[in-house]
PDB file of C-alpha atoms in Angstrom:
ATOM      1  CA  UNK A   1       0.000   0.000   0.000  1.00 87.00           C
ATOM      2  CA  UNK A   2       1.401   3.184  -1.017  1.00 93.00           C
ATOM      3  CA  UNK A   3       1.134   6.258   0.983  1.00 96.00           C
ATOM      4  CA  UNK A   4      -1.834   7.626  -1.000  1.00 95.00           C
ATOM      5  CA  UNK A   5      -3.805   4.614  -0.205  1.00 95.00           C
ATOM      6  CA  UNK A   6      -2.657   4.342   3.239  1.00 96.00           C
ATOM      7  CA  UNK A   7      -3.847   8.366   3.689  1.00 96.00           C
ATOM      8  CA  UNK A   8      -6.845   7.387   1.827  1.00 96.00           C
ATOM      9  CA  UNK A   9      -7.827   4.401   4.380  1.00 96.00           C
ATOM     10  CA  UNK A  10      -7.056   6.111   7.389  1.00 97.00           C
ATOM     11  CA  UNK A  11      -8.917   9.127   6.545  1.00 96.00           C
ATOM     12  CA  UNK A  12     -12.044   6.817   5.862  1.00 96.00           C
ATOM     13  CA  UNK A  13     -11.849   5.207   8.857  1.00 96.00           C
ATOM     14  CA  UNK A  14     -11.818   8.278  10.737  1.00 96.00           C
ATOM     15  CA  UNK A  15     -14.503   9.626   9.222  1.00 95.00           C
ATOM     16  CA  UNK A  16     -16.970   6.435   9.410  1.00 96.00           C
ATOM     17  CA  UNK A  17     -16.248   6.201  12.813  1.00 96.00           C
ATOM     18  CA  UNK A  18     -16.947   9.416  13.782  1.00 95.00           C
ATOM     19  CA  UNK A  19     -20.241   9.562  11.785  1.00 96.00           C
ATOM     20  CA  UNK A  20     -21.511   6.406  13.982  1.00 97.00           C
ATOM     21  CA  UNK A  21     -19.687   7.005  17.295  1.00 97.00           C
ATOM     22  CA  UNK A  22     -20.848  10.409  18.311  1.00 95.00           C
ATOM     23  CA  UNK A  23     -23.184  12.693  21.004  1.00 94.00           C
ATOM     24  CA  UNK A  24     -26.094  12.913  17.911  1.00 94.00           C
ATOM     25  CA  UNK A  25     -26.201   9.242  17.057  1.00 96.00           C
ATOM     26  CA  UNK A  26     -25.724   7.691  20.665  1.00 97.00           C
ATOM     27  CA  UNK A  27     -26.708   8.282  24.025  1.00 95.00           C
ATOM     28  CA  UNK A  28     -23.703   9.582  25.735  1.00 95.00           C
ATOM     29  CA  UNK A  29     -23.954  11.249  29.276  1.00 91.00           C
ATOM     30  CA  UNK A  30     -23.335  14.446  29.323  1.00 88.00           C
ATOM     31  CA  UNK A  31     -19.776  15.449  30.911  1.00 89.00           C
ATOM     32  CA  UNK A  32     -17.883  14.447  28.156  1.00 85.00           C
ATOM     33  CA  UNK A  33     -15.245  13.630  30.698  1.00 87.00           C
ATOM     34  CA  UNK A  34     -17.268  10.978  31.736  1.00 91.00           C
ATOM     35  CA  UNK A  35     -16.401   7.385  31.053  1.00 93.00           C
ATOM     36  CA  UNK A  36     -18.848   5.429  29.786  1.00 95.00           C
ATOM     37  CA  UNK A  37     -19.963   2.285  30.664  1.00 94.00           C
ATOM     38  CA  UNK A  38     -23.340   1.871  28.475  1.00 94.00           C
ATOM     39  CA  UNK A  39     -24.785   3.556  25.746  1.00 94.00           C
ATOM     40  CA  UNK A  40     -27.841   3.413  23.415  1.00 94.00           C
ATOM     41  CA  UNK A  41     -29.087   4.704  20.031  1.00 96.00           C
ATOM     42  CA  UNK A  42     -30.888   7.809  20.080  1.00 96.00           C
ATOM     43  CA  UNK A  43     -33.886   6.405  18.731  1.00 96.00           C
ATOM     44  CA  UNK A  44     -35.062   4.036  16.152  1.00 93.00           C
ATOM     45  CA  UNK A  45     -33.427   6.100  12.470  1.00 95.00           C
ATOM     46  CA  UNK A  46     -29.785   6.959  14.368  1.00 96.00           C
ATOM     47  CA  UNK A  47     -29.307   3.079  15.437  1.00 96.00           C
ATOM     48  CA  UNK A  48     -30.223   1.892  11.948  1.00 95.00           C
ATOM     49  CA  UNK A  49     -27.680   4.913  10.477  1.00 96.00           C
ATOM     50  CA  UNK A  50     -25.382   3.483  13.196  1.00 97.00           C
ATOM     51  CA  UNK A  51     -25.128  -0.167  11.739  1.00 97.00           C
ATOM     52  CA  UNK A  52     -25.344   0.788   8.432  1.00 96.00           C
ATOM     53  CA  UNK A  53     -22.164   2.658   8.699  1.00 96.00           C
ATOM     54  CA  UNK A  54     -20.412   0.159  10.737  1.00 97.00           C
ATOM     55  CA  UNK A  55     -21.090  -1.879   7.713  1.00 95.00           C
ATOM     56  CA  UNK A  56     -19.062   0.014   5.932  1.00 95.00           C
ATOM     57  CA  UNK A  57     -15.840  -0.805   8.511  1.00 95.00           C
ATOM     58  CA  UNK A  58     -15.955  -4.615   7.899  1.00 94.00           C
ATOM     59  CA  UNK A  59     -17.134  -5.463   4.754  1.00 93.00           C
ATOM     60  CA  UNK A  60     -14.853  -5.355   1.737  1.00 91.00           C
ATOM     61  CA  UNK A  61     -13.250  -2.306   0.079  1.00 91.00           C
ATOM     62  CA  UNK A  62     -13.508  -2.014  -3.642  1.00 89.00           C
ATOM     63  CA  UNK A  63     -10.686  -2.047  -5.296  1.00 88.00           C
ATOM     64  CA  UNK A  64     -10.578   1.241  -7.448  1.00 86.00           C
ATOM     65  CA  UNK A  65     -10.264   3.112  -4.347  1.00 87.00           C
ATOM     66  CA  UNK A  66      -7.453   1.069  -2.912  1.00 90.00           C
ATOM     67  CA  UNK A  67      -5.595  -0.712  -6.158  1.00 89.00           C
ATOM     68  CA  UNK A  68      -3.002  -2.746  -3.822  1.00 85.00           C
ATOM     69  CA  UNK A  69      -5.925  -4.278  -1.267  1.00 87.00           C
ATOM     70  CA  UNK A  70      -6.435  -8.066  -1.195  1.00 87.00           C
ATOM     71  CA  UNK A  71      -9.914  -9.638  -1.864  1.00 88.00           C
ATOM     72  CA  UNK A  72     -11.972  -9.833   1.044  1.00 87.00           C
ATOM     73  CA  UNK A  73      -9.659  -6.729   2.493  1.00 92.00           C
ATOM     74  CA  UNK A  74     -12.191  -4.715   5.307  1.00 95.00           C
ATOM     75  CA  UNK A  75     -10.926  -1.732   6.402  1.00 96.00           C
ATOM     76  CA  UNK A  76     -10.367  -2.878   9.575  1.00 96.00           C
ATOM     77  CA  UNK A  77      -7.625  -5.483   7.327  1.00 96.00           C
ATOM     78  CA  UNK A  78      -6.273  -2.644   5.612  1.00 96.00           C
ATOM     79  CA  UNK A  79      -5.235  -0.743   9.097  1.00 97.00           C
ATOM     80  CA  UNK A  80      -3.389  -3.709  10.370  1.00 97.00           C
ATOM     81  CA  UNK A  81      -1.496  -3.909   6.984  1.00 96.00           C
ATOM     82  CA  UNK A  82      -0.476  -0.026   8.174  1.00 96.00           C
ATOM     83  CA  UNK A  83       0.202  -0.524  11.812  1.00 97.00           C
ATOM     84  CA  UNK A  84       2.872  -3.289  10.386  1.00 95.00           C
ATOM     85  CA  UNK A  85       3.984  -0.847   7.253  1.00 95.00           C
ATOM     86  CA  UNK A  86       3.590   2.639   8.348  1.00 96.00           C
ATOM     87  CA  UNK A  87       3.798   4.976   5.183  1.00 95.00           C
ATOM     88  CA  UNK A  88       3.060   8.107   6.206  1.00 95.00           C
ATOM     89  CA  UNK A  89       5.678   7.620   8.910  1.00 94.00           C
ATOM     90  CA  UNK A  90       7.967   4.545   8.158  1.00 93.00           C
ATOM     91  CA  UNK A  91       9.582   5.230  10.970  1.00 90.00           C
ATOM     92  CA  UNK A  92       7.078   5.731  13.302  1.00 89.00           C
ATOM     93  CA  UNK A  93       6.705   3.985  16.976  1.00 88.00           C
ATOM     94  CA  UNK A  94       3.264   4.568  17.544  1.00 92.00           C
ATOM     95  CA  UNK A  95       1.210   2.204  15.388  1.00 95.00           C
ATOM     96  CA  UNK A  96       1.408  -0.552  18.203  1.00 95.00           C
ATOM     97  CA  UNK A  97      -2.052   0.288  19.917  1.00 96.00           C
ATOM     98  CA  UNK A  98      -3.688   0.550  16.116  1.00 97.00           C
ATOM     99  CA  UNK A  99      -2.654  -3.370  15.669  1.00 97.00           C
ATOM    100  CA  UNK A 100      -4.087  -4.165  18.773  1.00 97.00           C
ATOM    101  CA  UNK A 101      -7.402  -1.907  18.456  1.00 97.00           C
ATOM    102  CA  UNK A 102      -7.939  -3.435  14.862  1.00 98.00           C
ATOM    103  CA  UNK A 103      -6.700  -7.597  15.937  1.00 97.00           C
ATOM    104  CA  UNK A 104      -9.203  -6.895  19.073  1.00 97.00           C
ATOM    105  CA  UNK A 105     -12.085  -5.854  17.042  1.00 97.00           C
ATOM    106  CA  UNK A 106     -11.473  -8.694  14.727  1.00 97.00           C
ATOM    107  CA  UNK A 107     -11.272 -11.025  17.257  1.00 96.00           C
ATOM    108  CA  UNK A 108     -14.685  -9.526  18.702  1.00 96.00           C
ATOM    109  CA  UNK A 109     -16.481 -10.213  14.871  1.00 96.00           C
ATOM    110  CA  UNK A 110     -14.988 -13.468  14.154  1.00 95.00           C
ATOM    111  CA  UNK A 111     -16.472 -15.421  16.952  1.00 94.00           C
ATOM    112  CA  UNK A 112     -18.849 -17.771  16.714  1.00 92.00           C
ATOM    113  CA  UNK A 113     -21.950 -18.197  19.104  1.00 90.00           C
ATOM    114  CA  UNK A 114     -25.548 -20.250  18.815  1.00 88.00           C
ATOM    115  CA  UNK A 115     -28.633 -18.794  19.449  1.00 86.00           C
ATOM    116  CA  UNK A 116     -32.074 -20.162  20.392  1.00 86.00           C
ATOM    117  CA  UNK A 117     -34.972 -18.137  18.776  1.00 84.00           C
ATOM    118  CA  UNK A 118     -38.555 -18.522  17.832  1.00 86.00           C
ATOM    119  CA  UNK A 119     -39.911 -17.450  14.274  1.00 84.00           C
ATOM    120  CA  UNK A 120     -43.358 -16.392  14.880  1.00 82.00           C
ATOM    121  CA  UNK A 121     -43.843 -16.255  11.156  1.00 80.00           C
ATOM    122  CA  UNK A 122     -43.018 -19.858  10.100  1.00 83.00           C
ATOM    123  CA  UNK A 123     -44.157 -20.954  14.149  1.00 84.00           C
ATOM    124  CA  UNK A 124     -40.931 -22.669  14.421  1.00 83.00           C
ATOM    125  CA  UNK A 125     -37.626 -22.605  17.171  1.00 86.00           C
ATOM    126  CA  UNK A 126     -34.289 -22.569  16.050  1.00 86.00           C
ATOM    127  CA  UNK A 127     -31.089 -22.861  17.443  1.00 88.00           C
ATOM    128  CA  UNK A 128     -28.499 -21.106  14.861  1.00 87.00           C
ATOM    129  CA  UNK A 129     -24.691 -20.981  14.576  1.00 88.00           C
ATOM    130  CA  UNK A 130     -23.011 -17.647  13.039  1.00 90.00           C
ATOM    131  CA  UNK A 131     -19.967 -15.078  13.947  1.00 93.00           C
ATOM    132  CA  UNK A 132     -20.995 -11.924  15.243  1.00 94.00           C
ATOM    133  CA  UNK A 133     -19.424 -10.518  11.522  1.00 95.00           C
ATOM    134  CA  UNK A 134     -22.100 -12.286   9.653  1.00 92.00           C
ATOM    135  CA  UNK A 135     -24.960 -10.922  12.341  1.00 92.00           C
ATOM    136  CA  UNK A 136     -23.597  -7.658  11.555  1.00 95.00           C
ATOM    137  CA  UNK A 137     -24.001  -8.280   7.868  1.00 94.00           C
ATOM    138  CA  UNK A 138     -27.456  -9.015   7.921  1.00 91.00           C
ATOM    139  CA  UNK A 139     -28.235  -6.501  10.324  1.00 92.00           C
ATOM    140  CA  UNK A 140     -26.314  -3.484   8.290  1.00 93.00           C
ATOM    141  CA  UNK A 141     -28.125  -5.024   4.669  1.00 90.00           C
ATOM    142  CA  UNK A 142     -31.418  -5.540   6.157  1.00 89.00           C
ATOM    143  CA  UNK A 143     -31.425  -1.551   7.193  1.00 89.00           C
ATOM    144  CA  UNK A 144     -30.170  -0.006   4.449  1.00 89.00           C
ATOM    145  CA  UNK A 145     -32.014  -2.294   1.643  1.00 84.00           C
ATOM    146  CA  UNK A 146     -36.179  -2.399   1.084  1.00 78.00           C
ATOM    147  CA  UNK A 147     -37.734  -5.137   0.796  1.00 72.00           C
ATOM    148  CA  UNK A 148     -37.111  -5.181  -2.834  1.00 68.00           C
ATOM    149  CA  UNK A 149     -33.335  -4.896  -2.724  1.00 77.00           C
ATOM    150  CA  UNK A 150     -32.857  -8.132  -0.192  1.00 80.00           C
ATOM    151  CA  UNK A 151     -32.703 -10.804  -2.505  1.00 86.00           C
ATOM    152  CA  UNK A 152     -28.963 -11.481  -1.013  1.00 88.00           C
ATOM    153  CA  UNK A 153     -29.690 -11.100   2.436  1.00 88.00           C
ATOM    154  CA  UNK A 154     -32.244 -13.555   2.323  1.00 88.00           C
ATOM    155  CA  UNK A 155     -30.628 -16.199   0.665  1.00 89.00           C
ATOM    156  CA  UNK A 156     -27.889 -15.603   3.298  1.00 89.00           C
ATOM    157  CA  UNK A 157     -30.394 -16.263   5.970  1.00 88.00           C
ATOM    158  CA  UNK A 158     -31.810 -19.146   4.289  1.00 88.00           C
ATOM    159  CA  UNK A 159     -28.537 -20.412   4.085  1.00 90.00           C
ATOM    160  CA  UNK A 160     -28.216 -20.080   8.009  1.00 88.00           C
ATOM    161  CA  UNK A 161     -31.315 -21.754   8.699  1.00 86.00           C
ATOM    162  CA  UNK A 162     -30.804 -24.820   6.532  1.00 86.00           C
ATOM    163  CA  UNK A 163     -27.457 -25.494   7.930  1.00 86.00           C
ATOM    164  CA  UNK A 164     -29.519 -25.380  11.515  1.00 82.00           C
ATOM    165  CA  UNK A 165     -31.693 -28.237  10.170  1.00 83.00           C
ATOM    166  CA  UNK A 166     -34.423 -25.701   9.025  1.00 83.00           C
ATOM    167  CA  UNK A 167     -35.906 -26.422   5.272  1.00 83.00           C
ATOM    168  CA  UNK A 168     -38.061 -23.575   4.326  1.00 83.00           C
ATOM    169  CA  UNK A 169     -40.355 -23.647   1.208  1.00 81.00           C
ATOM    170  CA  UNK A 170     -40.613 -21.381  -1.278  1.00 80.00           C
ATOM    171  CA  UNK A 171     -43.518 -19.951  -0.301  1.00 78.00           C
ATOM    172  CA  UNK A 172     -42.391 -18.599   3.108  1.00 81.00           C
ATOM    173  CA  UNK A 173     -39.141 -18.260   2.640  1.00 84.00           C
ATOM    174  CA  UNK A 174     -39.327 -14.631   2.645  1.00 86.00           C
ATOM    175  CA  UNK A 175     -41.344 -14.040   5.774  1.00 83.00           C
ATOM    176  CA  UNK A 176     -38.203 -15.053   7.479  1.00 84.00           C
ATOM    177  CA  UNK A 177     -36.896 -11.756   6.745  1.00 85.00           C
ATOM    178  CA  UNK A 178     -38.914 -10.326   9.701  1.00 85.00           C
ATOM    179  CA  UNK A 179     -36.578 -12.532  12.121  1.00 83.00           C
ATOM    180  CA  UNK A 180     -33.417  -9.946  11.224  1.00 83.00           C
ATOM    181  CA  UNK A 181     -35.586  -6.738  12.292  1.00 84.00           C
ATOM    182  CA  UNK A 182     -36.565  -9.254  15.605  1.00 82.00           C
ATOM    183  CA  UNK A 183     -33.580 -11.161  17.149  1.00 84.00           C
ATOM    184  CA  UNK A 184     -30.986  -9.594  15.280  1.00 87.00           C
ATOM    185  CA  UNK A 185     -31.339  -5.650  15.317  1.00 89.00           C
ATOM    186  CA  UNK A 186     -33.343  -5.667  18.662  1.00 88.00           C
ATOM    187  CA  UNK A 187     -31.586  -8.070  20.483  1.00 89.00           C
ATOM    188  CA  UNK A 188     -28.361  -8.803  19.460  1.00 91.00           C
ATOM    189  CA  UNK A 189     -28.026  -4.855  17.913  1.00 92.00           C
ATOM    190  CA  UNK A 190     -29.425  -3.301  21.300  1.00 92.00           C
ATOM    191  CA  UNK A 191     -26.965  -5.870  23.070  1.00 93.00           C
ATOM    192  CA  UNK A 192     -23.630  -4.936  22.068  1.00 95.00           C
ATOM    193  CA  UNK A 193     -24.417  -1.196  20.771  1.00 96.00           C
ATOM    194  CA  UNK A 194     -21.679  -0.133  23.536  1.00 96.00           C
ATOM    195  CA  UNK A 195     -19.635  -2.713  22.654  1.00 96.00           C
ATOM    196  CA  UNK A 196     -19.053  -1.597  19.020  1.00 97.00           C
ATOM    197  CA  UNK A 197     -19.058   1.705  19.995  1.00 97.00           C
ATOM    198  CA  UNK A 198     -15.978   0.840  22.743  1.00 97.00           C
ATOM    199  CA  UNK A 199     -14.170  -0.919  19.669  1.00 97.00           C
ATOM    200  CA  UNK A 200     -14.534   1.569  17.014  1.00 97.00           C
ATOM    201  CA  UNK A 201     -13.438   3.975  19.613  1.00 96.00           C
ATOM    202  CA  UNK A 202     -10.175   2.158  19.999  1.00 97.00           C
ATOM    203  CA  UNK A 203      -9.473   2.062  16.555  1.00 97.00           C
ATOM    204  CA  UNK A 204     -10.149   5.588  16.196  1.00 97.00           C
ATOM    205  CA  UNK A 205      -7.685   6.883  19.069  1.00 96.00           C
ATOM    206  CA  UNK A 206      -5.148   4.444  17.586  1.00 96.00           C
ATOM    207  CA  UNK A 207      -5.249   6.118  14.282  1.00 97.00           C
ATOM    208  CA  UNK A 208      -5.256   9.856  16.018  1.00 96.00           C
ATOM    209  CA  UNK A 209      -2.036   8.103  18.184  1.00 95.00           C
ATOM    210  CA  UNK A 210      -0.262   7.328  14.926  1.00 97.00           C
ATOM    211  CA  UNK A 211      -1.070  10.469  12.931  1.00 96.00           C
ATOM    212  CA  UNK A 212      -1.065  13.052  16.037  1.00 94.00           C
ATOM    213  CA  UNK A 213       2.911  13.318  15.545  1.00 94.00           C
ATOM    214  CA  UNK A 214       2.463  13.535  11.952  1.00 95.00           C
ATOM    215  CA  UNK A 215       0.054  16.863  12.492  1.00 95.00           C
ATOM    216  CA  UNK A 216       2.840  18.072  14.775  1.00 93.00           C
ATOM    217  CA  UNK A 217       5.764  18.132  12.519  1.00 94.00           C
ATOM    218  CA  UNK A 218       3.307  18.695   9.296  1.00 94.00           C
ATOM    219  CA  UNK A 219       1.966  21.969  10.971  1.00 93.00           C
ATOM    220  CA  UNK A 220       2.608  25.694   9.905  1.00 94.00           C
ATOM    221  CA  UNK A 221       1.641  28.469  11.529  1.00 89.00           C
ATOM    222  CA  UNK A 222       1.194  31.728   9.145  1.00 87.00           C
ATOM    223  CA  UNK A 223      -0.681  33.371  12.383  1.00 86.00           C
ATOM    224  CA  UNK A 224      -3.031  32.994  15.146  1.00 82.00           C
ATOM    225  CA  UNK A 225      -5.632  32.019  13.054  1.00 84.00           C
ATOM    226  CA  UNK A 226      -4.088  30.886   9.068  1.00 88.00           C
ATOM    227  CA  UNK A 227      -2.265  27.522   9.204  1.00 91.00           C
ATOM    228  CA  UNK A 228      -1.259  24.771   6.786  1.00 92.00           C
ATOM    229  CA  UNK A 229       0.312  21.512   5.990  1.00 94.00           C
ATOM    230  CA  UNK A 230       3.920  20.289   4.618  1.00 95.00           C
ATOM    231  CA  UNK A 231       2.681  17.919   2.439  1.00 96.00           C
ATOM    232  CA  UNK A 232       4.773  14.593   1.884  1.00 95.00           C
ATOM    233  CA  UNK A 233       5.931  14.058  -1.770  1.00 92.00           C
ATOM    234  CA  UNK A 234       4.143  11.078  -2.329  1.00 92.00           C
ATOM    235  CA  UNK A 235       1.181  13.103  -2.479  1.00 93.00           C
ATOM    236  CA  UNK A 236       1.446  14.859  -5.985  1.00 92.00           C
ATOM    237  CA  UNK A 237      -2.175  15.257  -7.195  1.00 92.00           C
ATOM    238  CA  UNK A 238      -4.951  17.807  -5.709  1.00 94.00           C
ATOM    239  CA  UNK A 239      -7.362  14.850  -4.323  1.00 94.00           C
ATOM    240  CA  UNK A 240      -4.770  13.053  -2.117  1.00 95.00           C
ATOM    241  CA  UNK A 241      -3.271  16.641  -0.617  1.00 95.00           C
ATOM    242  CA  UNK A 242      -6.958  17.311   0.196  1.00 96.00           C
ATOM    243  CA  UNK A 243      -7.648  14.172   1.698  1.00 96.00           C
ATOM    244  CA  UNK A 244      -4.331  14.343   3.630  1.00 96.00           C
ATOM    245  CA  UNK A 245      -5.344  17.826   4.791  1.00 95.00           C
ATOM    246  CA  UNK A 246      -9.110  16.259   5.938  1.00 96.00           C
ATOM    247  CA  UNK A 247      -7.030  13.245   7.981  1.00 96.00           C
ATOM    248  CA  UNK A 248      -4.562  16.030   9.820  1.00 96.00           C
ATOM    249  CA  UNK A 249      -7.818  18.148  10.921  1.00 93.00           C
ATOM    250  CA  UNK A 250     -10.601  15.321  11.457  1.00 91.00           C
ATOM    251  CA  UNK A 251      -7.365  14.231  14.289  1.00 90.00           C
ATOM    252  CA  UNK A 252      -6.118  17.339  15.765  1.00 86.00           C
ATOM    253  CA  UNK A 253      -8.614  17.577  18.243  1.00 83.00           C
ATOM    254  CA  UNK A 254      -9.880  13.730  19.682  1.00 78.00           C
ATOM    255  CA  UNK A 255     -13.946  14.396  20.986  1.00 83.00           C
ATOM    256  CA  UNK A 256     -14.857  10.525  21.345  1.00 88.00           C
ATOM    257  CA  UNK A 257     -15.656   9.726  25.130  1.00 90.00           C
ATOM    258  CA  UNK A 258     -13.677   7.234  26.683  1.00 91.00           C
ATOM    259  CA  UNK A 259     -16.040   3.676  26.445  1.00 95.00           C
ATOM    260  CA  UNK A 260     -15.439   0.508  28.945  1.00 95.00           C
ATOM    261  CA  UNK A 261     -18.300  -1.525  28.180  1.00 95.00           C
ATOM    262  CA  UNK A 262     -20.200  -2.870  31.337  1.00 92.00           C
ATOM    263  CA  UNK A 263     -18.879  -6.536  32.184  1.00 87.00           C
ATOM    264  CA  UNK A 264     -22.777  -7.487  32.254  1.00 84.00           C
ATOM    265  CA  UNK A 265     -22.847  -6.303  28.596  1.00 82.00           C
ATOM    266  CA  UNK A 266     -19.695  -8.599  27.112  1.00 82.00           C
ATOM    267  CA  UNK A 267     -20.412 -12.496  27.927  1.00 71.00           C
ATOM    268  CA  UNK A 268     -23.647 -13.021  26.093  1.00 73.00           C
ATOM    269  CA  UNK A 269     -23.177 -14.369  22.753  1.00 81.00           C
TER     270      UNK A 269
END
């Protein structure tokens, strides 16, 4: 990844983050200096914006924005590849708490857990098997598509339930749909809102740790109130200087709370 890329990734993940993880979107308390332990949506439209954007942080990256990913390469894949090969700062010592932000929070999707739930629409229980990454999936599809538009996220779902024993027919296959809004985006969703928030937090103080000494030596001061940026020379054309410029400000100034998820709210699938 070359340091237009890497500028290009960080600066996304920056700004998804703080699009999702912020005092409009989620319940935070007040005194910002507070730490927070639990959190919730605003209300209904801000947790659906929530998910939908966190969508955006694991699934795949096309590859005309970022010509040197892998298939399969998340964001979240593309900011370990940075923490171990720095560009911006090849020489940098601070990328050692964005490795460990991004490995935790991929960790956190990649388990596996069974749930028990009932499908009032078809009138039968099921016990399913998924990670927490494909939950997220369906969750982050099933709010930004209509009912029109889910053609994949059902057959992913159908796909779930036959490998938990459950053969649908044709005919109801798509009232199954109903289950995601249900035990997914209610229960699971609700569940571990503060977790995702705590993790995307991490990831987004890791990238402000790496880039914070970058803004530093980067800065110049014409007065009290002009500034700009020494722009590295791998940055040649007018949309990667403007995107480096966006990274440097969107980190100057850190306004996430600090999140420590409540140890009632981690052990449950």
């Amino acid at each position: 990844m070359n340091i237009k890329q890497e500028t290009r990734v960080l600066n996304s993940s920056v700004d998804l983050i703080t699009s999702y993880v912020n005092y409009a979107v989620c319940c935070f308390p007040e005194d910002r200096t507070q730490l927070v332990n639990s959190a919730l949506p605003k209300d209904g439209t801000a947790k659906k914006y929530f998910f939908i954007l966190l969508l955006e942080v694991i699934a795949g990256v096309n590859k005309e924005m970022v010509p040197e990913k892998s298939d399969g390469d998340s964001l979240l894949r593309l900011l370990h590849r940075i923490s171990k090969t720095p560009q911006l700062d090849p020489d940098s010592k601070s990328t050692a708490a964005l490795e460990k932000s991004v490995d935790e929070f991929q960790s956190w999707l990649d388990y596996e857990f069974e749930y028990e739930l009932y499908s009032a629409n078809i009138g039968r229980q099921i016990k399913i098997h998924l990670s927490r990454k494909d939950a997220l999936y369906l969750i982050g599809n099933r709010c930004k598509h209509s009912l029109l538009r889910s053609n994949s996220i059902l057959k992913k779902l159908i796909a779930i339930y036959r490998n938990s024993g459950v053969e649908l027919d044709p005919g109801t296959e798509i009232l199954i749909l109903e289950d995601i809004d249900n035990w997914l985006f209610d229960d699971f969703g609700g569940y571990h809102f503060t977790k995702l928030c705590e993790l995307s937090a991490k990831v987004y103080y890791a990238i402000v740790q790496y880039v914070h000494p970058i803004y530093k030596n980067a800065l110049v001061r014409t007065d009290e109130i002009r500034y700009s940026y020494r722009v590295p020379g791998g940055l040649t054309d007018e949309e990667s200087k403007f995107e480096y410029y966006e990274l440097l400000n969107r980190t100057r100034s850190p306004f996430l709370p600090a999140i420590k998820t409540w140890e009632h709210l981690e052990g449950r699938y």
